[in-house]
mmCIF file of C-alpha atoms in Angstrom:
data_model
loop_
_atom_site.group_PDB
_atom_site.id
_atom_site.type_symbol
_atom_site.label_atom_id
_atom_site.label_comp_id
_atom_site.label_asym_id
_atom_site.label_seq_id
_atom_site.Cartn_x
_atom_site.Cartn_y
_atom_site.Cartn_z
ATOM 1 C CA MET A 1 -73.026 40.087 -113.870
ATOM 2 C CA LYS A 2 -70.511 42.196 -115.627
ATOM 3 C CA GLY A 3 -68.108 43.981 -113.332
ATOM 4 C CA GLU A 4 -68.677 43.302 -109.668
ATOM 5 C CA VAL A 5 -72.420 42.708 -109.731
ATOM 6 C CA PHE A 6 -73.188 39.406 -108.025
ATOM 7 C CA TYR A 7 -76.635 37.861 -107.818
ATOM 8 C CA GLY A 8 -75.776 35.161 -105.302
ATOM 9 C CA LYS A 9 -76.680 35.869 -101.725
ATOM 10 C CA GLY A 10 -73.672 36.223 -99.491
ATOM 11 C CA ILE A 11 -71.033 36.971 -102.116
ATOM 12 C CA ARG A 12 -70.592 40.567 -100.959
ATOM 13 C CA GLU A 13 -70.191 39.331 -97.389
ATOM 14 C CA LEU A 14 -67.136 37.371 -98.480
ATOM 15 C CA GLU A 15 -65.318 40.555 -99.399
ATOM 16 C CA GLY A 16 -64.661 41.611 -95.816
ATOM 17 C CA GLU A 17 -64.612 38.265 -94.060
ATOM 18 C CA TYR A 18 -62.904 36.024 -96.634
ATOM 19 C CA PRO A 19 -61.208 38.318 -99.169
ATOM 20 C CA GLU A 20 -59.353 35.463 -100.882
ATOM 21 C CA LEU A 21 -62.672 33.710 -101.657
ATOM 22 C CA TYR A 22 -64.179 36.972 -102.824
ATOM 23 C CA GLU A 23 -61.247 37.512 -105.203
ATOM 24 C CA LEU A 24 -61.700 33.979 -106.543
ATOM 25 C CA VAL A 25 -65.401 34.601 -107.237
ATOM 26 C CA LYS A 26 -64.551 37.957 -108.826
ATOM 27 C CA ASP A 27 -61.936 36.296 -111.067
ATOM 28 C CA ILE A 28 -64.416 33.605 -112.141
ATOM 29 C CA ASN A 29 -66.967 36.317 -112.893
ATOM 30 C CA GLU A 30 -64.483 38.179 -115.101
ATOM 31 C CA THR A 31 -63.426 34.964 -116.850
ATOM 32 C CA VAL A 32 -66.983 33.909 -117.674
ATOM 33 C CA TRP A 33 -68.313 37.233 -118.935
ATOM 34 C CA THR A 34 -65.560 37.869 -121.487
ATOM 35 C CA GLY A 35 -67.619 37.940 -124.649
ATOM 36 C CA LYS A 36 -64.775 36.264 -126.531
ATOM 37 C CA VAL A 37 -66.948 34.209 -128.862
ATOM 38 C CA LEU A 38 -70.479 34.843 -127.638
ATOM 39 C CA ASP A 39 -71.088 38.497 -126.933
ATOM 40 C CA TYR A 40 -72.249 39.590 -123.500
ATOM 41 C CA ARG A 41 -75.805 40.152 -124.775
ATOM 42 C CA THR A 42 -76.046 36.536 -125.926
ATOM 43 C CA GLN A 43 -74.556 35.343 -122.656
ATOM 44 C CA LYS A 44 -77.237 37.331 -120.811
ATOM 45 C CA LEU A 45 -79.970 35.556 -122.793
ATOM 46 C CA ILE A 46 -78.403 32.223 -121.865
ATOM 47 C CA ALA A 47 -78.319 33.277 -118.211
ATOM 48 C CA ILE A 48 -82.036 34.069 -118.357
ATOM 49 C CA GLY A 49 -82.717 30.639 -119.819
ATOM 50 C CA ILE A 50 -80.689 28.858 -117.175
ATOM 51 C CA THR A 51 -82.184 30.681 -114.197
ATOM 52 C CA ALA A 52 -85.689 30.324 -115.631
ATOM 53 C CA SER A 53 -85.243 26.598 -116.289
ATOM 54 C CA ARG A 54 -84.161 26.149 -112.677
ATOM 55 C CA ALA A 55 -87.366 27.939 -111.605
ATOM 56 C CA ASP A 56 -85.237 30.290 -109.505
ATOM 57 C CA PRO A 57 -87.482 33.343 -109.153
ATOM 58 C CA ARG A 58 -84.928 35.650 -107.517
ATOM 59 C CA ALA A 59 -82.183 34.990 -110.059
ATOM 60 C CA THR A 60 -84.607 35.006 -113.004
ATOM 61 C CA LYS A 61 -85.949 38.406 -111.970
ATOM 62 C CA LYS A 62 -82.454 39.840 -111.581
ATOM 63 C CA GLN A 63 -81.305 38.472 -114.951
ATOM 64 C CA ILE A 64 -84.403 39.809 -116.719
ATOM 65 C CA LYS A 65 -84.072 43.236 -115.116
ATOM 66 C CA SER A 66 -80.390 43.335 -116.013
ATOM 67 C CA ALA A 67 -81.108 42.359 -119.630
ATOM 68 C CA ILE A 68 -83.696 45.087 -120.008
ATOM 69 C CA HIS A 69 -81.621 47.773 -118.304
ATOM 70 C CA GLU A 70 -78.250 46.910 -119.854
ATOM 71 C CA PHE A 71 -79.388 46.031 -123.375
ATOM 72 C CA GLY A 72 -82.917 47.313 -123.757
ATOM 73 C CA MET A 73 -84.040 43.774 -124.479
ATOM 74 C CA THR A 74 -87.664 43.521 -125.456
ATOM 75 C CA LYS A 75 -90.340 41.313 -123.997
ATOM 76 C CA ASP A 76 -90.437 39.382 -127.279
ATOM 77 C CA GLU A 77 -86.712 38.609 -127.100
ATOM 78 C CA ILE A 78 -87.041 37.306 -123.561
ATOM 79 C CA VAL A 79 -90.174 35.319 -124.408
ATOM 80 C CA ASP A 80 -88.178 33.612 -127.179
ATOM 81 C CA VAL A 81 -85.765 32.400 -124.509
ATOM 82 C CA LEU A 82 -88.674 31.304 -122.325
ATOM 83 C CA ARG A 83 -90.061 29.250 -125.219
ATOM 84 C CA VAL A 84 -86.901 27.164 -125.040
ATOM 85 C CA VAL A 85 -87.430 26.874 -121.278
ATOM 86 C CA LEU A 86 -90.950 25.566 -121.985
ATOM 87 C CA LEU A 87 -89.570 22.937 -124.332
ATOM 88 C CA THR A 88 -86.681 21.841 -122.122
ATOM 89 C CA SER A 89 -87.960 22.379 -118.582
ATOM 90 C CA GLY A 90 -91.736 22.267 -118.855
ATOM 91 C CA MET A 91 -94.764 24.378 -118.122
ATOM 92 C CA PRO A 92 -94.106 25.189 -114.424
ATOM 93 C CA ALA A 93 -90.713 26.792 -115.094
ATOM 94 C CA PHE A 94 -92.055 28.569 -118.177
ATOM 95 C CA SER A 95 -95.176 29.843 -116.450
ATOM 96 C CA LYS A 96 -93.295 31.115 -113.403
ATOM 97 C CA SER A 97 -90.726 32.869 -115.571
ATOM 98 C CA LEU A 98 -93.400 34.479 -117.710
ATOM 99 C CA GLN A 99 -95.072 35.797 -114.554
ATOM 100 C CA ILE A 100 -91.740 37.240 -113.441
ATOM 101 C CA LEU A 101 -91.176 38.870 -116.839
ATOM 102 C CA ASN A 102 -94.645 40.438 -116.798
ATOM 103 C CA SER A 103 -94.101 41.662 -113.253
ATOM 104 C CA VAL A 104 -90.769 43.266 -114.148
ATOM 105 C CA ILE A 105 -92.272 44.991 -117.181
ATOM 106 C CA ALA A 106 -95.298 46.201 -115.194
ATOM 107 C CA THR A 107 -93.000 47.636 -112.519
ATOM 108 C CA MET A 108 -90.923 49.408 -115.151
ATOM 109 C CA ASP A 109 -94.052 50.874 -116.752
ATOM 110 C CA GLU A 110 -95.006 52.351 -113.379
ATOM 111 C CA GLU A 111 -91.634 54.061 -112.974
#
């Protein structure tokens, strides 16, 4: 979510209708993704783990796609994160996330 890329539905709609809320969200975004101690790549891996553990298919797909496009992350790197999801959140979250990862990779192979 570096820059002004927002994965939450409705955030862009705030910009015109409630600009002060949009600016607040934008400021939070910039504050979080600083890479001060953990670099942005590591933060992206954490974001994948969080969205996957919540079994949020839309956000998981967007985080995985972003990780691959922005950093060239490999399937193995992302599967390592999903292993932690398996341990901490169980088989359903892991399985769903693995399906999403495979789908994203298959789509990229077709392009």
